């Protein structure tokens, strides 16, 4: 890993991502003008043919005196213009070389065709859709983008590859040498690029239409030899991301999220995201055959290699006249298949054969790996086969491409050329072979964690020996975090929370995948699964939309919104300079005076009305911690009212389910108050901060008092703020006990959309107790949208019932989950683990004096008393020591279950209906292995239980 890190760091020094956009803009202009000049020379060039005459005294491009045989006849040649020879022999090979060596981040920034496709955007002439707000009647216009789920969005790789196939066939048939046809083809391509630039926003031409995009993906993914790493970069604008230069010289993103994932932002991310898609095998295996078929066809057509290596195919004046001539010449015999048919037949056949062969090799490699028990995933096998394909076809391509011009060099120059290409491609293989999606993910998370460490402003200079955080590799960052004396548990929690927030915002993880994707990071930082879930709860409270599964997030979309936000901030800054201040009405003034500019910005970044409202609400100078604190504070009253509704006498008979809901609501209130306290730490003791503290003290005095003592916030909060927080401490809080069922229902319904399936299901059950018909309507509407088996089972049972009396026993899974949650042993276990455990648990019923377990029995189950009573008889040396009564919620024989020993006690049912929830030892052991936090809690609880047992035993003796 050290060698790889050193190798990559040295290569990244040559990355072209550091070049400024202003300089690249001039380079694009120069290259575009040069390209247009070459196209113009295809129409008229009276000068360069003089360099190709046979008797030219010094030109290396003069026509040879030897016979170039095509199908047994010498080709008649005349002096020719150099445009086609230079275009095919130098410009095109240079593009392939740039892609492999310098990566897409250079090619995308200098490509003339990409530059020309952006003309409509630069002129503001792009197609827009008219949108009208049904409520306000306000009209706005949005740029059109290719939808990801459209036919084009799903099939564009095949369109690009198909166009590439047509282009290569067209080269051999129509415009290898015919300058007029080539010029028309290039002009048609330019016209199409500009048209697409008008029809769709962003780099839609490059991403969805350009045939060169297929070639680009093959040679520049997962990265060129000297490509920078976007996922570890400290730069906001990475690789070839769309950007503009502001008047002050700074660069700003102009990304409109036209594709997700976008190769311009992070080529390696795009590569790993699409690696296992079927179109990747078609593209990469098919391309190998397409290139081989293209070059081999010259031999099949002429009957010799001299026709190709002499470059005569690029100066043949009668190319179109040969369309219907024999397309093959083998063993001295012409095969009378017209060239018009022979070319697509050869290239198509080679493409199909190569694709089939590549798939066969991949299957054989996977089978070999399985049979030899090699630790290589299918993804790694495919990646390495793709790497070998790129290496092989790159070198095969340069055996032929540009060779007519390279052969004009002295022999030593040709050797240097060939050895240089092999050396560079070998270095590329060495770099690419070691990459994997897991390594990419680790580097990505380490980079995110590095940024969070920088935000904490810890004193780390003494540990880095002159280096900066950005110089540390993945492992060094985590090692540093372990040895930092100031990196307390609180700061580790804060840093991890920042990583999770950023990952969620960019769509790198979602609520369900975050536990698995961030596992490596948690292990490095010693973050438990429970702490991870607590972080998710905190983030869900601070920004509910962050965990909304229906809102699709992506890095591209985040960059787009960030670019729009920065542009608005720049307008605000200019407004402040003009009016001298920016009060509370400053944003409204800006909206009134800069309507046209803001609308133009919205169109440029393809901003919807909802996104504009959301961004404008948070862009004022008062945004930040204060705005977040006010948002959190606004969430407390509904939760407090809901908590009060759960204490109404009408619901008391459903105590067990209410305990689950109350505990969950109380925990949410704690998280909100804790988050606000953290924000109050950073706020000064001004009028705003004190007002916020007073409001918090009025709303949640009890929870506030508990937290102030628990975490010792008194030493961290400003004294004036602390006084405002505790001014109402000691006052009793009361709630009304006369809520009507309708009012209670109004408070409960929002809980149906909570992310926790336990809260959702328990809420549905309580609603059914108040209004069965309403609960059935809810069950019909939302049960198909829920992934939780607990919710689906409860909804299904509700729909089958007609009576109003709905005891918890009618809902087997819910009953088991509720009792597990309310027990000391399983309390606050993660909902998914709790549901899975309940699914494997069994309920048993006993009558009075019936033996539940007997001393000497092998302890095969953990028992939880859920109804009735039981007595436990303790024995030492066959002598009964004492008898204890057990009540619902207590566990039986837990120590014996943990030790896998025989039971030393006899447990007898002490009620006519005594119900036990039994969890087998195997199930219990499985969950101890799966859930580390559960194992830790069990160990802590049993340590306390053992201490109490020893103390009681000492008392008896």
PDB file of N, CA and C in Angstrom, residues 730-796:
ATOM      1  N   UNK A 730     -37.619  24.042  37.924  1.00  0.00           N
ATOM      2  CA  UNK A 730     -38.321  23.834  39.184  1.00  0.00           C
ATOM      3  C   UNK A 730     -39.814  24.014  39.077  1.00  0.00           C
ATOM      4  N   UNK A 731     -40.259  24.687  38.030  1.00  0.00           N
ATOM      5  CA  UNK A 731     -41.696  24.837  37.830  1.00  0.00           C
ATOM      6  C   UNK A 731     -42.276  23.528  37.336  1.00  0.00           C
ATOM      7  N   UNK A 732     -43.410  23.156  37.831  1.00  0.00           N
ATOM      8  CA  UNK A 732     -44.048  21.907  37.423  1.00  0.00           C
ATOM      9  C   UNK A 732     -44.709  22.081  36.074  1.00  0.00           C
ATOM     10  N   UNK A 733     -44.581  21.055  35.289  1.00  0.00           N
ATOM     11  CA  UNK A 733     -45.236  21.069  33.984  1.00  0.00           C
ATOM     12  C   UNK A 733     -46.400  20.089  34.009  1.00  0.00           C
ATOM     13  N   UNK A 734     -47.485  20.482  33.440  1.00  0.00           N
ATOM     14  CA  UNK A 734     -48.670  19.623  33.429  1.00  0.00           C
ATOM     15  C   UNK A 734     -49.263  19.612  32.038  1.00  0.00           C
ATOM     16  N   UNK A 735     -50.060  18.601  31.791  1.00  0.00           N
ATOM     17  CA  UNK A 735     -50.716  18.512  30.494  1.00  0.00           C
ATOM     18  C   UNK A 735     -52.192  18.196  30.686  1.00  0.00           C
ATOM     19  N   UNK A 736     -52.963  18.590  29.722  1.00  0.00           N
ATOM     20  CA  UNK A 736     -54.395  18.358  29.775  1.00  0.00           C
ATOM     21  C   UNK A 736     -54.682  16.878  29.617  1.00  0.00           C
ATOM     22  N   UNK A 737     -55.704  16.384  30.363  1.00  0.00           N
ATOM     23  CA  UNK A 737     -56.063  14.970  30.300  1.00  0.00           C
ATOM     24  C   UNK A 737     -57.454  14.784  29.709  1.00  0.00           C
ATOM     25  N   UNK A 738     -57.902  15.721  28.912  1.00  0.00           N
ATOM     26  CA  UNK A 738     -59.242  15.626  28.338  1.00  0.00           C
ATOM     27  C   UNK A 738     -59.212  15.734  26.819  1.00  0.00           C
ATOM     28  N   UNK A 739     -58.149  15.193  26.193  1.00  0.00           N
ATOM     29  CA  UNK A 739     -58.073  15.202  24.737  1.00  0.00           C
ATOM     30  C   UNK A 739     -59.153  14.282  24.170  1.00  0.00           C
ATOM     31  N   UNK A 740     -59.829  14.730  23.146  1.00  0.00           N
ATOM     32  CA  UNK A 740     -60.807  13.880  22.465  1.00  0.00           C
ATOM     33  C   UNK A 740     -60.075  12.905  21.551  1.00  0.00           C
ATOM     34  N   UNK A 741     -60.724  11.803  21.157  1.00  0.00           N
ATOM     35  CA  UNK A 741     -60.083  10.860  20.233  1.00  0.00           C
ATOM     36  C   UNK A 741     -59.632  11.531  18.934  1.00  0.00           C
ATOM     37  N   UNK A 742     -60.404  12.493  18.456  1.00  0.00           N
ATOM     38  CA  UNK A 742     -60.034  13.166  17.201  1.00  0.00           C
ATOM     39  C   UNK A 742     -58.731  13.947  17.356  1.00  0.00           C
ATOM     40  N   UNK A 743     -58.589  14.611  18.503  1.00  0.00           N
ATOM     41  CA  UNK A 743     -57.364  15.381  18.757  1.00  0.00           C
ATOM     42  C   UNK A 743     -56.162  14.439  18.867  1.00  0.00           C
ATOM     43  N   UNK A 744     -56.358  13.314  19.563  1.00  0.00           N
ATOM     44  CA  UNK A 744     -55.266  12.345  19.712  1.00  0.00           C
ATOM     45  C   UNK A 744     -54.851  11.807  18.349  1.00  0.00           C
ATOM     46  N   UNK A 745     -55.842  11.508  17.514  1.00  0.00           N
ATOM     47  CA  UNK A 745     -55.542  11.007  16.169  1.00  0.00           C
ATOM     48  C   UNK A 745     -54.726  12.031  15.368  1.00  0.00           C
ATOM     49  N   UNK A 746     -55.048  13.296  15.543  1.00  0.00           N
ATOM     50  CA  UNK A 746     -54.326  14.340  14.819  1.00  0.00           C
ATOM     51  C   UNK A 746     -52.854  14.376  15.181  1.00  0.00           C
ATOM     52  N   UNK A 747     -52.542  14.055  16.451  1.00  0.00           N
ATOM     53  CA  UNK A 747     -51.146  14.047  16.886  1.00  0.00           C
ATOM     54  C   UNK A 747     -50.426  12.754  16.477  1.00  0.00           C
ATOM     55  N   UNK A 748     -51.163  11.672  16.346  1.00  0.00           N
ATOM     56  CA  UNK A 748     -50.544  10.379  16.059  1.00  0.00           C
ATOM     57  C   UNK A 748     -50.235  10.173  14.576  1.00  0.00           C
ATOM     58  N   UNK A 749     -51.063  10.704  13.718  1.00  0.00           N
ATOM     59  CA  UNK A 749     -50.916  10.421  12.281  1.00  0.00           C
ATOM     60  C   UNK A 749     -49.538  10.753  11.719  1.00  0.00           C
ATOM     61  N   UNK A 750     -48.880  11.856  12.114  1.00  0.00           N
ATOM     62  CA  UNK A 750     -47.530  12.115  11.574  1.00  0.00           C
ATOM     63  C   UNK A 750     -46.527  11.026  11.904  1.00  0.00           C
ATOM     64  N   UNK A 751     -46.775  10.284  13.008  1.00  0.00           N
ATOM     65  CA  UNK A 751     -45.838   9.222  13.379  1.00  0.00           C
ATOM     66  C   UNK A 751     -45.868   8.054  12.397  1.00  0.00           C
ATOM     67  N   UNK A 752     -46.924   7.974  11.595  1.00  0.00           N
ATOM     68  CA  UNK A 752     -46.999   6.886  10.609  1.00  0.00           C
ATOM     69  C   UNK A 752     -45.903   6.990   9.562  1.00  0.00           C
ATOM     70  N   UNK A 753     -45.320   8.174   9.411  1.00  0.00           N
ATOM     71  CA  UNK A 753     -44.315   8.393   8.377  1.00  0.00           C
ATOM     72  C   UNK A 753     -42.913   8.489   8.959  1.00  0.00           C
ATOM     73  N   UNK A 754     -42.784   8.024  10.206  1.00  0.00           N
ATOM     74  CA  UNK A 754     -41.466   7.979  10.827  1.00  0.00           C
ATOM     75  C   UNK A 754     -40.614   6.896  10.151  1.00  0.00           C
ATOM     76  N   UNK A 755     -39.291   7.045  10.225  1.00  0.00           N
ATOM     77  CA  UNK A 755     -38.405   6.067   9.606  1.00  0.00           C
ATOM     78  C   UNK A 755     -38.319   4.773  10.414  1.00  0.00           C
ATOM     79  N   UNK A 756     -38.676   4.823  11.674  1.00  0.00           N
ATOM     80  CA  UNK A 756     -38.592   3.648  12.541  1.00  0.00           C
ATOM     81  C   UNK A 756     -39.853   2.803  12.391  1.00  0.00           C
ATOM     82  N   UNK A 757     -39.739   1.557  11.925  1.00  0.00           N
ATOM     83  CA  UNK A 757     -40.937   0.715  11.734  1.00  0.00           C
ATOM     84  C   UNK A 757     -41.648   0.391  13.046  1.00  0.00           C
ATOM     85  N   UNK A 758     -40.929   0.401  14.171  1.00  0.00           N
ATOM     86  CA  UNK A 758     -41.595   0.160  15.461  1.00  0.00           C
ATOM     87  C   UNK A 758     -42.576   1.288  15.770  1.00  0.00           C
ATOM     88  N   UNK A 759     -42.142   2.520  15.549  1.00  0.00           N
ATOM     89  CA  UNK A 759     -43.025   3.671  15.794  1.00  0.00           C
ATOM     90  C   UNK A 759     -44.201   3.645  14.827  1.00  0.00           C
ATOM     91  N   UNK A 760     -43.942   3.368  13.565  1.00  0.00           N
ATOM     92  CA  UNK A 760     -45.009   3.311  12.570  1.00  0.00           C
ATOM     93  C   UNK A 760     -46.087   2.299  12.976  1.00  0.00           C
ATOM     94  N   UNK A 761     -45.628   1.096  13.319  1.00  0.00           N
ATOM     95  CA  UNK A 761     -46.574   0.008  13.597  1.00  0.00           C
ATOM     96  C   UNK A 761     -47.321   0.237  14.898  1.00  0.00           C
ATOM     97  N   UNK A 762     -46.613   0.658  15.932  1.00  0.00           N
ATOM     98  CA  UNK A 762     -47.276   0.939  17.212  1.00  0.00           C
ATOM     99  C   UNK A 762     -48.298   2.052  17.050  1.00  0.00           C
ATOM    100  N   UNK A 763     -47.974   3.053  16.270  1.00  0.00           N
ATOM    101  CA  UNK A 763     -48.909   4.155  16.035  1.00  0.00           C
ATOM    102  C   UNK A 763     -50.153   3.653  15.300  1.00  0.00           C
ATOM    103  N   UNK A 764     -49.956   2.793  14.299  1.00  0.00           N
ATOM    104  CA  UNK A 764     -51.098   2.238  13.577  1.00  0.00           C
ATOM    105  C   UNK A 764     -52.008   1.447  14.520  1.00  0.00           C
ATOM    106  N   UNK A 765     -51.420   0.722  15.448  1.00  0.00           N
ATOM    107  CA  UNK A 765     -52.191  -0.069  16.406  1.00  0.00           C
ATOM    108  C   UNK A 765     -53.031   0.842  17.316  1.00  0.00           C
ATOM    109  N   UNK A 766     -52.430   1.926  17.825  1.00  0.00           N
ATOM    110  CA  UNK A 766     -53.152   2.835  18.702  1.00  0.00           C
ATOM    111  C   UNK A 766     -54.270   3.546  17.938  1.00  0.00           C
ATOM    112  N   UNK A 767     -53.996   3.924  16.700  1.00  0.00           N
ATOM    113  CA  UNK A 767     -55.040   4.550  15.879  1.00  0.00           C
ATOM    114  C   UNK A 767     -56.210   3.595  15.692  1.00  0.00           C
ATOM    115  N   UNK A 768     -55.922   2.293  15.551  1.00  0.00           N
ATOM    116  CA  UNK A 768     -56.985   1.299  15.388  1.00  0.00           C
ATOM    117  C   UNK A 768     -57.850   1.209  16.639  1.00  0.00           C
ATOM    118  N   UNK A 769     -57.259   1.447  17.809  1.00  0.00           N
ATOM    119  CA  UNK A 769     -58.039   1.423  19.041  1.00  0.00           C
ATOM    120  C   UNK A 769     -59.015   2.600  19.113  1.00  0.00           C
ATOM    121  N   UNK A 770     -58.636   3.708  18.474  1.00  0.00           N
ATOM    122  CA  UNK A 770     -59.483   4.900  18.517  1.00  0.00           C
ATOM    123  C   UNK A 770     -60.476   4.947  17.368  1.00  0.00           C
ATOM    124  N   UNK A 771     -60.041   4.492  16.191  1.00  0.00           N
ATOM    125  CA  UNK A 771     -60.908   4.559  15.003  1.00  0.00           C
ATOM    126  C   UNK A 771     -60.478   3.447  14.051  1.00  0.00           C
ATOM    127  N   UNK A 772     -61.179   2.313  14.131  1.00  0.00           N
ATOM    128  CA  UNK A 772     -60.801   1.142  13.338  1.00  0.00           C
ATOM    129  C   UNK A 772     -60.897   1.412  11.842  1.00  0.00           C
ATOM    130  N   UNK A 773     -61.932   2.105  11.428  1.00  0.00           N
ATOM    131  CA  UNK A 773     -62.112   2.359   9.995  1.00  0.00           C
ATOM    132  C   UNK A 773     -60.999   3.251   9.446  1.00  0.00           C
ATOM    133  N   UNK A 774     -60.607   4.243  10.220  1.00  0.00           N
ATOM    134  CA  UNK A 774     -59.523   5.111   9.766  1.00  0.00           C
ATOM    135  C   UNK A 774     -58.211   4.330   9.675  1.00  0.00           C
ATOM    136  N   UNK A 775     -57.973   3.452  10.638  1.00  0.00           N
ATOM    137  CA  UNK A 775     -56.743   2.653  10.603  1.00  0.00           C
ATOM    138  C   UNK A 775     -56.742   1.718   9.402  1.00  0.00           C
ATOM    139  N   UNK A 776     -57.917   1.184   9.036  1.00  0.00           N
ATOM    140  CA  UNK A 776     -57.986   0.328   7.850  1.00  0.00           C
ATOM    141  C   UNK A 776     -57.701   1.120   6.583  1.00  0.00           C
ATOM    142  N   UNK A 777     -58.218   2.343   6.535  1.00  0.00           N
ATOM    143  CA  UNK A 777     -57.944   3.190   5.366  1.00  0.00           C
ATOM    144  C   UNK A 777     -56.455   3.481   5.248  1.00  0.00           C
ATOM    145  N   UNK A 778     -55.829   3.739   6.393  1.00  0.00           N
ATOM    146  CA  UNK A 778     -54.379   3.992   6.387  1.00  0.00           C
ATOM    147  C   UNK A 778     -53.638   2.737   5.951  1.00  0.00           C
ATOM    148  N   UNK A 779     -54.063   1.577   6.474  1.00  0.00           N
ATOM    149  CA  UNK A 779     -53.399   0.316   6.137  1.00  0.00           C
ATOM    150  C   UNK A 779     -53.484   0.039   4.643  1.00  0.00           C
ATOM    151  N   UNK A 780     -54.641   0.313   4.051  1.00  0.00           N
ATOM    152  CA  UNK A 780     -54.794   0.094   2.604  1.00  0.00           C
ATOM    153  C   UNK A 780     -53.913   1.043   1.802  1.00  0.00           C
ATOM    154  N   UNK A 781     -53.761   2.269   2.282  1.00  0.00           N
ATOM    155  CA  UNK A 781     -53.017   3.279   1.517  1.00  0.00           C
ATOM    156  C   UNK A 781     -51.516   3.086   1.574  1.00  0.00           C
ATOM    157  N   UNK A 782     -51.000   2.691   2.731  1.00  0.00           N
ATOM    158  CA  UNK A 782     -49.544   2.726   2.904  1.00  0.00           C
ATOM    159  C   UNK A 782     -48.883   1.371   3.110  1.00  0.00           C
ATOM    160  N   UNK A 783     -49.651   0.313   3.285  1.00  0.00           N
ATOM    161  CA  UNK A 783     -48.998  -0.964   3.599  1.00  0.00           C
ATOM    162  C   UNK A 783     -48.142  -1.468   2.446  1.00  0.00           C
ATOM    163  N   UNK A 784     -48.521  -1.154   1.220  1.00  0.00           N
ATOM    164  CA  UNK A 784     -47.726  -1.618   0.075  1.00  0.00           C
ATOM    165  C   UNK A 784     -46.432  -0.837  -0.081  1.00  0.00           C
ATOM    166  N   UNK A 785     -46.353   0.344   0.559  1.00  0.00           N
ATOM    167  CA  UNK A 785     -45.149   1.163   0.432  1.00  0.00           C
ATOM    168  C   UNK A 785     -44.127   0.851   1.509  1.00  0.00           C
ATOM    169  N   UNK A 786     -44.501   0.046   2.480  1.00  0.00           N
ATOM    170  CA  UNK A 786     -43.598  -0.222   3.590  1.00  0.00           C
ATOM    171  C   UNK A 786     -42.805  -1.492   3.339  1.00  0.00           C
ATOM    172  N   UNK A 787     -41.520  -1.446   3.733  1.00  0.00           N
ATOM    173  CA  UNK A 787     -40.664  -2.612   3.576  1.00  0.00           C
ATOM    174  C   UNK A 787     -40.620  -3.464   4.833  1.00  0.00           C
ATOM    175  N   UNK A 788     -41.103  -2.931   5.948  1.00  0.00           N
ATOM    176  CA  UNK A 788     -41.022  -3.648   7.210  1.00  0.00           C
ATOM    177  C   UNK A 788     -42.048  -4.769   7.263  1.00  0.00           C
ATOM    178  N   UNK A 789     -41.624  -6.005   7.521  1.00  0.00           N
ATOM    179  CA  UNK A 789     -42.594  -7.111   7.653  1.00  0.00           C
ATOM    180  C   UNK A 789     -43.516  -6.912   8.846  1.00  0.00           C
ATOM    181  N   UNK A 790     -43.040  -6.230   9.877  1.00  0.00           N
ATOM    182  CA  UNK A 790     -43.875  -5.976  11.048  1.00  0.00           C
ATOM    183  C   UNK A 790     -45.070  -5.104  10.674  1.00  0.00           C
ATOM    184  N   UNK A 791     -44.839  -4.040   9.945  1.00  0.00           N
ATOM    185  CA  UNK A 791     -45.927  -3.158   9.550  1.00  0.00           C
ATOM    186  C   UNK A 791     -46.887  -3.871   8.598  1.00  0.00           C
ATOM    187  N   UNK A 792     -46.340  -4.631   7.657  1.00  0.00           N
ATOM    188  CA  UNK A 792     -47.203  -5.328   6.694  1.00  0.00           C
ATOM    189  C   UNK A 792     -48.100  -6.341   7.388  1.00  0.00           C
ATOM    190  N   UNK A 793     -47.544  -7.079   8.354  1.00  0.00           N
ATOM    191  CA  UNK A 793     -48.366  -8.072   9.063  1.00  0.00           C
ATOM    192  C   UNK A 793     -49.464  -7.386   9.867  1.00  0.00           C
ATOM    193  N   UNK A 794     -49.116  -6.313  10.573  1.00  0.00           N
ATOM    194  CA  UNK A 794     -50.105  -5.604  11.385  1.00  0.00           C
ATOM    195  C   UNK A 794     -51.214  -5.018  10.515  1.00  0.00           C
ATOM    196  N   UNK A 795     -50.833  -4.416   9.390  1.00  0.00           N
ATOM    197  CA  UNK A 795     -51.829  -3.849   8.476  1.00  0.00           C
ATOM    198  C   UNK A 795     -52.729  -4.942   7.912  1.00  0.00           C
ATOM    199  N   UNK A 796     -52.154  -6.072   7.566  1.00  0.00           N
ATOM    200  CA  UNK A 796     -52.941  -7.184   7.003  1.00  0.00           C
ATOM    201  C   UNK A 796     -53.952  -7.709   8.019  1.00  0.00           C
TER     202      UNK A 796
END
